[in-house]
Structures are given as structure tokens and as C-alpha cells.
């Protein structure tokens, strides 16, 4: 019962279109009109086409050239990050910097918007006379001992 929603989505978006695609590949249907079944004529024509084999060859070459780079470079970086080398901390910082920068920017923006003395929200609340409702940015998480 728990798998029913996933199975339904799989059937609607994957299985049924795949079956229809295979059935349509056995016809010479152009998108409108009558379906004429030509059985495997489309496949034999495809296998006899020179351009098809050129595209297969180019795909294989691309895969064989790109796969070592896609796997090799990240593997080399992972080995460098866990090995005992000089400057390992610097390498980790450089490697993680792109993912850290977004969190830093979001934190600075929240401090700019909700800061206790410099926040835009608190400034606007002060302009309308709502001094008692000024928002305080909590830079530390609230601990149970804070409220005692």
C-alpha cells in the first residue's frame, strides 16, 4: 500500500510512455492519421544507416574520453583531502569554499535585515513607533538554560 503512489507515478510517467514509444516505433505513423504497422522495418533501416553508426562511434569515443576525467579528477581530489600532506587544511578550505560562500552570504544578509542595532526591519519598526516589537537577531541558538 505504501508503494502505490510511487508505482502510480512510475506507471504514468515511465512505463506507459515507454510501451507507447515502442509500439509507435513499430509503425510508420507521422503523428496524425492512421497507424500502419511495419514491424521491425524501422529498426532494420536504422541499423543500415551510416549516420547512425557514426553517432554511435562518436558517443562511444566521448564516453571513453570523458569517463576517466569524470571519475579520475574527483577521486584524486578525495585522496588529497584525506591523505596526510602539508596544506591539507588549505586544500579542504579551497575545495569547500564554493559551498560555504552561500551560507556566509545568507547569514550576513539576515544580520543586515534583522540586526539589533543596524537591521533594516528594526529601523522601520522604530520609524512607525513600534519600539516594543523590535526584532532581535539571535546569533546563538536558544538553550533551555537561557529562559531560567
JSON list of C-alpha atoms in Angstrom, two decimals:
[
{"chain": "A", "resi": 1, "resn": "UNK", "atom": "CA", "xyz": [0.00, 0.00, 0.00]},
{"chain": "A", "resi": 2, "resn": "UNK", "atom": "CA", "xyz": [2.88, 2.38, 0.76]},
{"chain": "A", "resi": 3, "resn": "UNK", "atom": "CA", "xyz": [4.40, 1.82, -2.67]},
{"chain": "A", "resi": 4, "resn": "UNK", "atom": "CA", "xyz": [1.15, 2.57, -4.54]},
{"chain": "A", "resi": 5, "resn": "UNK", "atom": "CA", "xyz": [1.79, 6.33, -5.08]},
{"chain": "A", "resi": 6, "resn": "UNK", "atom": "CA", "xyz": [5.33, 5.70, -6.34]},
{"chain": "A", "resi": 7, "resn": "UNK", "atom": "CA", "xyz": [4.14, 2.85, -8.53]},
{"chain": "A", "resi": 8, "resn": "UNK", "atom": "CA", "xyz": [1.37, 5.02, -9.96]},
{"chain": "A", "resi": 9, "resn": "UNK", "atom": "CA", "xyz": [3.80, 7.85, -10.78]},
{"chain": "A", "resi": 10, "resn": "UNK", "atom": "CA", "xyz": [6.23, 5.33, -12.31]},
{"chain": "A", "resi": 11, "resn": "UNK", "atom": "CA", "xyz": [3.49, 3.83, -14.45]},
{"chain": "A", "resi": 12, "resn": "UNK", "atom": "CA", "xyz": [2.16, 7.21, -15.63]},
{"chain": "A", "resi": 13, "resn": "UNK", "atom": "CA", "xyz": [5.48, 8.87, -16.41]},
{"chain": "A", "resi": 14, "resn": "UNK", "atom": "CA", "xyz": [7.85, 5.97, -17.24]},
{"chain": "A", "resi": 15, "resn": "UNK", "atom": "CA", "xyz": [6.29, 2.59, -18.05]},
{"chain": "A", "resi": 16, "resn": "UNK", "atom": "CA", "xyz": [3.24, 3.57, -20.12]},
{"chain": "A", "resi": 17, "resn": "UNK", "atom": "CA", "xyz": [5.12, 6.14, -22.27]},
{"chain": "A", "resi": 18, "resn": "UNK", "atom": "CA", "xyz": [7.89, 3.56, -22.85]},
{"chain": "A", "resi": 19, "resn": "UNK", "atom": "CA", "xyz": [5.38, 0.96, -24.05]},
{"chain": "A", "resi": 20, "resn": "UNK", "atom": "CA", "xyz": [3.66, 3.52, -26.29]},
{"chain": "A", "resi": 21, "resn": "UNK", "atom": "CA", "xyz": [7.04, 4.61, -27.66]},
{"chain": "A", "resi": 22, "resn": "UNK", "atom": "CA", "xyz": [7.95, 1.02, -28.53]},
{"chain": "A", "resi": 23, "resn": "UNK", "atom": "CA", "xyz": [4.57, 0.42, -30.18]},
{"chain": "A", "resi": 24, "resn": "UNK", "atom": "CA", "xyz": [4.89, 3.64, -32.21]},
{"chain": "A", "resi": 25, "resn": "UNK", "atom": "CA", "xyz": [8.40, 2.60, -33.28]},
{"chain": "A", "resi": 26, "resn": "UNK", "atom": "CA", "xyz": [6.86, -0.43, -34.97]},
{"chain": "A", "resi": 27, "resn": "UNK", "atom": "CA", "xyz": [4.69, 1.82, -37.16]},
{"chain": "A", "resi": 28, "resn": "UNK", "atom": "CA", "xyz": [5.22, 4.44, -39.84]},
{"chain": "A", "resi": 29, "resn": "UNK", "atom": "CA", "xyz": [2.92, 6.86, -38.06]},
{"chain": "A", "resi": 30, "resn": "UNK", "atom": "CA", "xyz": [3.85, 10.51, -38.56]},
{"chain": "A", "resi": 31, "resn": "UNK", "atom": "CA", "xyz": [1.88, 11.97, -35.65]},
{"chain": "A", "resi": 32, "resn": "UNK", "atom": "CA", "xyz": [-1.53, 12.06, -37.28]},
{"chain": "A", "resi": 33, "resn": "UNK", "atom": "CA", "xyz": [-3.57, 9.78, -39.45]},
{"chain": "A", "resi": 34, "resn": "UNK", "atom": "CA", "xyz": [-3.67, 6.03, -39.45]},
{"chain": "A", "resi": 35, "resn": "UNK", "atom": "CA", "xyz": [-1.25, 3.68, -37.70]},
{"chain": "A", "resi": 36, "resn": "UNK", "atom": "CA", "xyz": [0.37, 1.31, -40.21]},
{"chain": "A", "resi": 37, "resn": "UNK", "atom": "CA", "xyz": [2.40, -1.43, -38.55]},
{"chain": "A", "resi": 38, "resn": "UNK", "atom": "CA", "xyz": [5.66, -2.03, -40.39]},
{"chain": "A", "resi": 39, "resn": "UNK", "atom": "CA", "xyz": [7.02, -4.34, -37.68]},
{"chain": "A", "resi": 40, "resn": "UNK", "atom": "CA", "xyz": [10.84, -4.08, -37.43]},
{"chain": "A", "resi": 41, "resn": "UNK", "atom": "CA", "xyz": [11.37, -2.24, -40.74]},
{"chain": "A", "resi": 42, "resn": "UNK", "atom": "CA", "xyz": [12.28, 0.98, -38.88]},
{"chain": "A", "resi": 43, "resn": "UNK", "atom": "CA", "xyz": [14.96, -0.85, -36.88]},
{"chain": "A", "resi": 44, "resn": "UNK", "atom": "CA", "xyz": [16.50, -2.57, -39.91]},
{"chain": "A", "resi": 45, "resn": "UNK", "atom": "CA", "xyz": [16.56, 0.81, -41.69]},
{"chain": "A", "resi": 46, "resn": "UNK", "atom": "CA", "xyz": [18.22, 2.40, -38.67]},
{"chain": "A", "resi": 47, "resn": "UNK", "atom": "CA", "xyz": [20.86, -0.32, -38.42]},
{"chain": "A", "resi": 48, "resn": "UNK", "atom": "CA", "xyz": [21.65, 0.13, -42.13]},
{"chain": "A", "resi": 49, "resn": "UNK", "atom": "CA", "xyz": [22.04, 3.91, -41.86]},
{"chain": "A", "resi": 50, "resn": "UNK", "atom": "CA", "xyz": [25.65, 5.14, -41.94]},
{"chain": "A", "resi": 51, "resn": "UNK", "atom": "CA", "xyz": [24.87, 8.26, -39.87]},
{"chain": "A", "resi": 52, "resn": "UNK", "atom": "CA", "xyz": [23.52, 6.08, -37.04]},
{"chain": "A", "resi": 53, "resn": "UNK", "atom": "CA", "xyz": [26.81, 4.19, -36.78]},
{"chain": "A", "resi": 54, "resn": "UNK", "atom": "CA", "xyz": [28.80, 7.45, -36.92]},
{"chain": "A", "resi": 55, "resn": "UNK", "atom": "CA", "xyz": [26.76, 8.81, -33.99]},
{"chain": "A", "resi": 56, "resn": "UNK", "atom": "CA", "xyz": [27.24, 5.55, -32.06]},
{"chain": "A", "resi": 57, "resn": "UNK", "atom": "CA", "xyz": [31.01, 5.75, -32.65]},
{"chain": "A", "resi": 58, "resn": "UNK", "atom": "CA", "xyz": [31.11, 9.40, -31.51]},
{"chain": "A", "resi": 59, "resn": "UNK", "atom": "CA", "xyz": [29.11, 8.55, -28.39]},
{"chain": "A", "resi": 60, "resn": "UNK", "atom": "CA", "xyz": [31.49, 5.71, -27.50]},
{"chain": "A", "resi": 61, "resn": "UNK", "atom": "CA", "xyz": [34.54, 7.94, -28.05]},
{"chain": "A", "resi": 62, "resn": "UNK", "atom": "CA", "xyz": [33.01, 10.72, -25.94]},
{"chain": "A", "resi": 63, "resn": "UNK", "atom": "CA", "xyz": [32.19, 8.27, -23.16]},
{"chain": "A", "resi": 64, "resn": "UNK", "atom": "CA", "xyz": [35.65, 6.69, -23.18]},
{"chain": "A", "resi": 65, "resn": "UNK", "atom": "CA", "xyz": [37.33, 10.12, -23.07]},
{"chain": "A", "resi": 66, "resn": "UNK", "atom": "CA", "xyz": [35.09, 11.80, -20.51]},
{"chain": "A", "resi": 67, "resn": "UNK", "atom": "CA", "xyz": [34.55, 8.93, -18.06]},
{"chain": "A", "resi": 68, "resn": "UNK", "atom": "CA", "xyz": [38.16, 8.80, -16.81]},
{"chain": "A", "resi": 69, "resn": "UNK", "atom": "CA", "xyz": [38.06, 12.58, -16.24]},
{"chain": "A", "resi": 70, "resn": "UNK", "atom": "CA", "xyz": [34.66, 12.49, -14.53]},
{"chain": "A", "resi": 71, "resn": "UNK", "atom": "CA", "xyz": [35.80, 9.71, -12.20]},
{"chain": "A", "resi": 72, "resn": "UNK", "atom": "CA", "xyz": [39.55, 10.34, -12.01]},
{"chain": "A", "resi": 73, "resn": "UNK", "atom": "CA", "xyz": [39.70, 14.01, -11.01]},
{"chain": "A", "resi": 74, "resn": "UNK", "atom": "CA", "xyz": [37.18, 13.73, -8.14]},
{"chain": "A", "resi": 75, "resn": "UNK", "atom": "CA", "xyz": [38.91, 10.57, -6.96]},
{"chain": "A", "resi": 76, "resn": "UNK", "atom": "CA", "xyz": [42.28, 12.35, -6.96]},
{"chain": "A", "resi": 77, "resn": "UNK", "atom": "CA", "xyz": [40.77, 15.27, -5.01]},
{"chain": "A", "resi": 78, "resn": "UNK", "atom": "CA", "xyz": [39.23, 12.88, -2.48]},
{"chain": "A", "resi": 79, "resn": "UNK", "atom": "CA", "xyz": [42.58, 11.13, -1.96]},
{"chain": "A", "resi": 80, "resn": "UNK", "atom": "CA", "xyz": [44.29, 14.51, -1.49]},
{"chain": "A", "resi": 81, "resn": "UNK", "atom": "CA", "xyz": [41.70, 15.62, 1.07]},
{"chain": "A", "resi": 82, "resn": "UNK", "atom": "CA", "xyz": [42.11, 12.54, 3.27]},
{"chain": "A", "resi": 83, "resn": "UNK", "atom": "CA", "xyz": [45.85, 11.99, 2.88]},
{"chain": "A", "resi": 84, "resn": "UNK", "atom": "CA", "xyz": [48.46, 13.28, 5.29]},
{"chain": "A", "resi": 85, "resn": "UNK", "atom": "CA", "xyz": [50.03, 16.05, 3.20]},
{"chain": "A", "resi": 86, "resn": "UNK", "atom": "CA", "xyz": [51.23, 19.53, 4.02]},
{"chain": "A", "resi": 87, "resn": "UNK", "atom": "CA", "xyz": [48.48, 22.09, 3.41]},
{"chain": "A", "resi": 88, "resn": "UNK", "atom": "CA", "xyz": [45.59, 19.64, 3.72]},
{"chain": "A", "resi": 89, "resn": "UNK", "atom": "CA", "xyz": [43.52, 22.18, 5.64]},
{"chain": "A", "resi": 90, "resn": "UNK", "atom": "CA", "xyz": [44.08, 24.78, 2.94]},
{"chain": "A", "resi": 91, "resn": "UNK", "atom": "CA", "xyz": [43.02, 22.30, 0.25]},
{"chain": "A", "resi": 92, "resn": "UNK", "atom": "CA", "xyz": [39.86, 21.45, 2.19]},
{"chain": "A", "resi": 93, "resn": "UNK", "atom": "CA", "xyz": [39.03, 25.14, 2.60]},
{"chain": "A", "resi": 94, "resn": "UNK", "atom": "CA", "xyz": [39.57, 25.83, -1.11]},
{"chain": "A", "resi": 95, "resn": "UNK", "atom": "CA", "xyz": [37.53, 22.78, -2.06]},
{"chain": "A", "resi": 96, "resn": "UNK", "atom": "CA", "xyz": [34.59, 23.61, 0.23]},
{"chain": "A", "resi": 97, "resn": "UNK", "atom": "CA", "xyz": [34.64, 27.38, -0.32]},
{"chain": "A", "resi": 98, "resn": "UNK", "atom": "CA", "xyz": [32.01, 27.38, -3.12]},
{"chain": "A", "resi": 99, "resn": "UNK", "atom": "CA", "xyz": [29.53, 25.57, -0.90]},
{"chain": "A", "resi": 100, "resn": "UNK", "atom": "CA", "xyz": [30.34, 27.69, 2.18]},
{"chain": "A", "resi": 101, "resn": "UNK", "atom": "CA", "xyz": [30.04, 31.08, 0.49]},
{"chain": "A", "resi": 102, "resn": "UNK", "atom": "CA", "xyz": [26.25, 30.85, 0.04]},
{"chain": "A", "resi": 103, "resn": "UNK", "atom": "CA", "xyz": [25.74, 30.20, 3.78]},
{"chain": "A", "resi": 104, "resn": "UNK", "atom": "CA", "xyz": [28.02, 33.10, 4.67]},
{"chain": "A", "resi": 105, "resn": "UNK", "atom": "CA", "xyz": [26.13, 35.46, 2.37]},
{"chain": "A", "resi": 106, "resn": "UNK", "atom": "CA", "xyz": [22.75, 34.36, 3.75]},
{"chain": "A", "resi": 107, "resn": "UNK", "atom": "CA", "xyz": [23.98, 34.89, 7.32]},
{"chain": "A", "resi": 108, "resn": "UNK", "atom": "CA", "xyz": [25.27, 38.38, 6.53]},
{"chain": "A", "resi": 109, "resn": "UNK", "atom": "CA", "xyz": [22.00, 39.28, 4.79]},
{"chain": "A", "resi": 110, "resn": "UNK", "atom": "CA", "xyz": [19.96, 38.13, 7.77]},
{"chain": "A", "resi": 111, "resn": "UNK", "atom": "CA", "xyz": [22.21, 40.14, 10.07]},
{"chain": "A", "resi": 112, "resn": "UNK", "atom": "CA", "xyz": [21.70, 43.19, 7.83]},
{"chain": "A", "resi": 113, "resn": "UNK", "atom": "CA", "xyz": [17.93, 42.72, 7.81]},
{"chain": "A", "resi": 114, "resn": "UNK", "atom": "CA", "xyz": [17.32, 41.67, 11.43]},
{"chain": "A", "resi": 115, "resn": "UNK", "atom": "CA", "xyz": [20.38, 43.07, 13.27]},
{"chain": "A", "resi": 116, "resn": "UNK", "atom": "CA", "xyz": [19.61, 44.56, 16.68]},
{"chain": "A", "resi": 117, "resn": "UNK", "atom": "CA", "xyz": [21.20, 47.94, 16.10]},
{"chain": "A", "resi": 118, "resn": "UNK", "atom": "CA", "xyz": [21.71, 48.03, 12.33]},
{"chain": "A", "resi": 119, "resn": "UNK", "atom": "CA", "xyz": [18.84, 45.93, 11.00]},
{"chain": "A", "resi": 120, "resn": "UNK", "atom": "CA", "xyz": [16.52, 47.37, 8.39]},
{"chain": "A", "resi": 121, "resn": "UNK", "atom": "CA", "xyz": [13.46, 45.72, 9.97]},
{"chain": "A", "resi": 122, "resn": "UNK", "atom": "CA", "xyz": [14.22, 47.23, 13.38]},
{"chain": "A", "resi": 123, "resn": "UNK", "atom": "CA", "xyz": [14.83, 50.64, 11.81]},
{"chain": "A", "resi": 124, "resn": "UNK", "atom": "CA", "xyz": [11.45, 50.53, 10.06]},
{"chain": "A", "resi": 125, "resn": "UNK", "atom": "CA", "xyz": [9.72, 49.33, 13.24]},
{"chain": "A", "resi": 126, "resn": "UNK", "atom": "CA", "xyz": [11.30, 52.27, 15.09]},
{"chain": "A", "resi": 127, "resn": "UNK", "atom": "CA", "xyz": [10.00, 54.72, 12.46]},
{"chain": "A", "resi": 128, "resn": "UNK", "atom": "CA", "xyz": [6.41, 53.63, 12.97]},
{"chain": "A", "resi": 129, "resn": "UNK", "atom": "CA", "xyz": [6.73, 53.75, 16.77]},
{"chain": "A", "resi": 130, "resn": "UNK", "atom": "CA", "xyz": [6.80, 50.02, 17.40]},
{"chain": "A", "resi": 131, "resn": "UNK", "atom": "CA", "xyz": [9.85, 50.09, 19.65]},
{"chain": "A", "resi": 132, "resn": "UNK", "atom": "CA", "xyz": [8.49, 47.27, 21.84]},
{"chain": "A", "resi": 133, "resn": "UNK", "atom": "CA", "xyz": [8.21, 44.90, 18.93]},
{"chain": "A", "resi": 134, "resn": "UNK", "atom": "CA", "xyz": [11.76, 45.29, 17.65]},
{"chain": "A", "resi": 135, "resn": "UNK", "atom": "CA", "xyz": [13.20, 42.03, 16.42]},
{"chain": "A", "resi": 136, "resn": "UNK", "atom": "CA", "xyz": [16.37, 40.70, 17.99]},
{"chain": "A", "resi": 137, "resn": "UNK", "atom": "CA", "xyz": [18.59, 38.51, 15.86]},
{"chain": "A", "resi": 138, "resn": "UNK", "atom": "CA", "xyz": [19.68, 35.53, 17.93]},
{"chain": "A", "resi": 139, "resn": "UNK", "atom": "CA", "xyz": [23.19, 34.64, 16.87]},
{"chain": "A", "resi": 140, "resn": "UNK", "atom": "CA", "xyz": [23.26, 31.81, 19.39]},
{"chain": "A", "resi": 141, "resn": "UNK", "atom": "CA", "xyz": [20.62, 29.07, 19.49]},
{"chain": "A", "resi": 142, "resn": "UNK", "atom": "CA", "xyz": [18.18, 29.31, 22.39]},
{"chain": "A", "resi": 143, "resn": "UNK", "atom": "CA", "xyz": [19.15, 26.85, 25.11]},
{"chain": "A", "resi": 144, "resn": "UNK", "atom": "CA", "xyz": [16.78, 25.70, 27.83]},
{"chain": "A", "resi": 145, "resn": "UNK", "atom": "CA", "xyz": [19.06, 27.34, 30.43]},
{"chain": "A", "resi": 146, "resn": "UNK", "atom": "CA", "xyz": [18.57, 30.77, 28.79]},
{"chain": "A", "resi": 147, "resn": "UNK", "atom": "CA", "xyz": [14.97, 31.03, 29.88]},
{"chain": "A", "resi": 148, "resn": "UNK", "atom": "CA", "xyz": [15.54, 30.14, 33.58]}
]
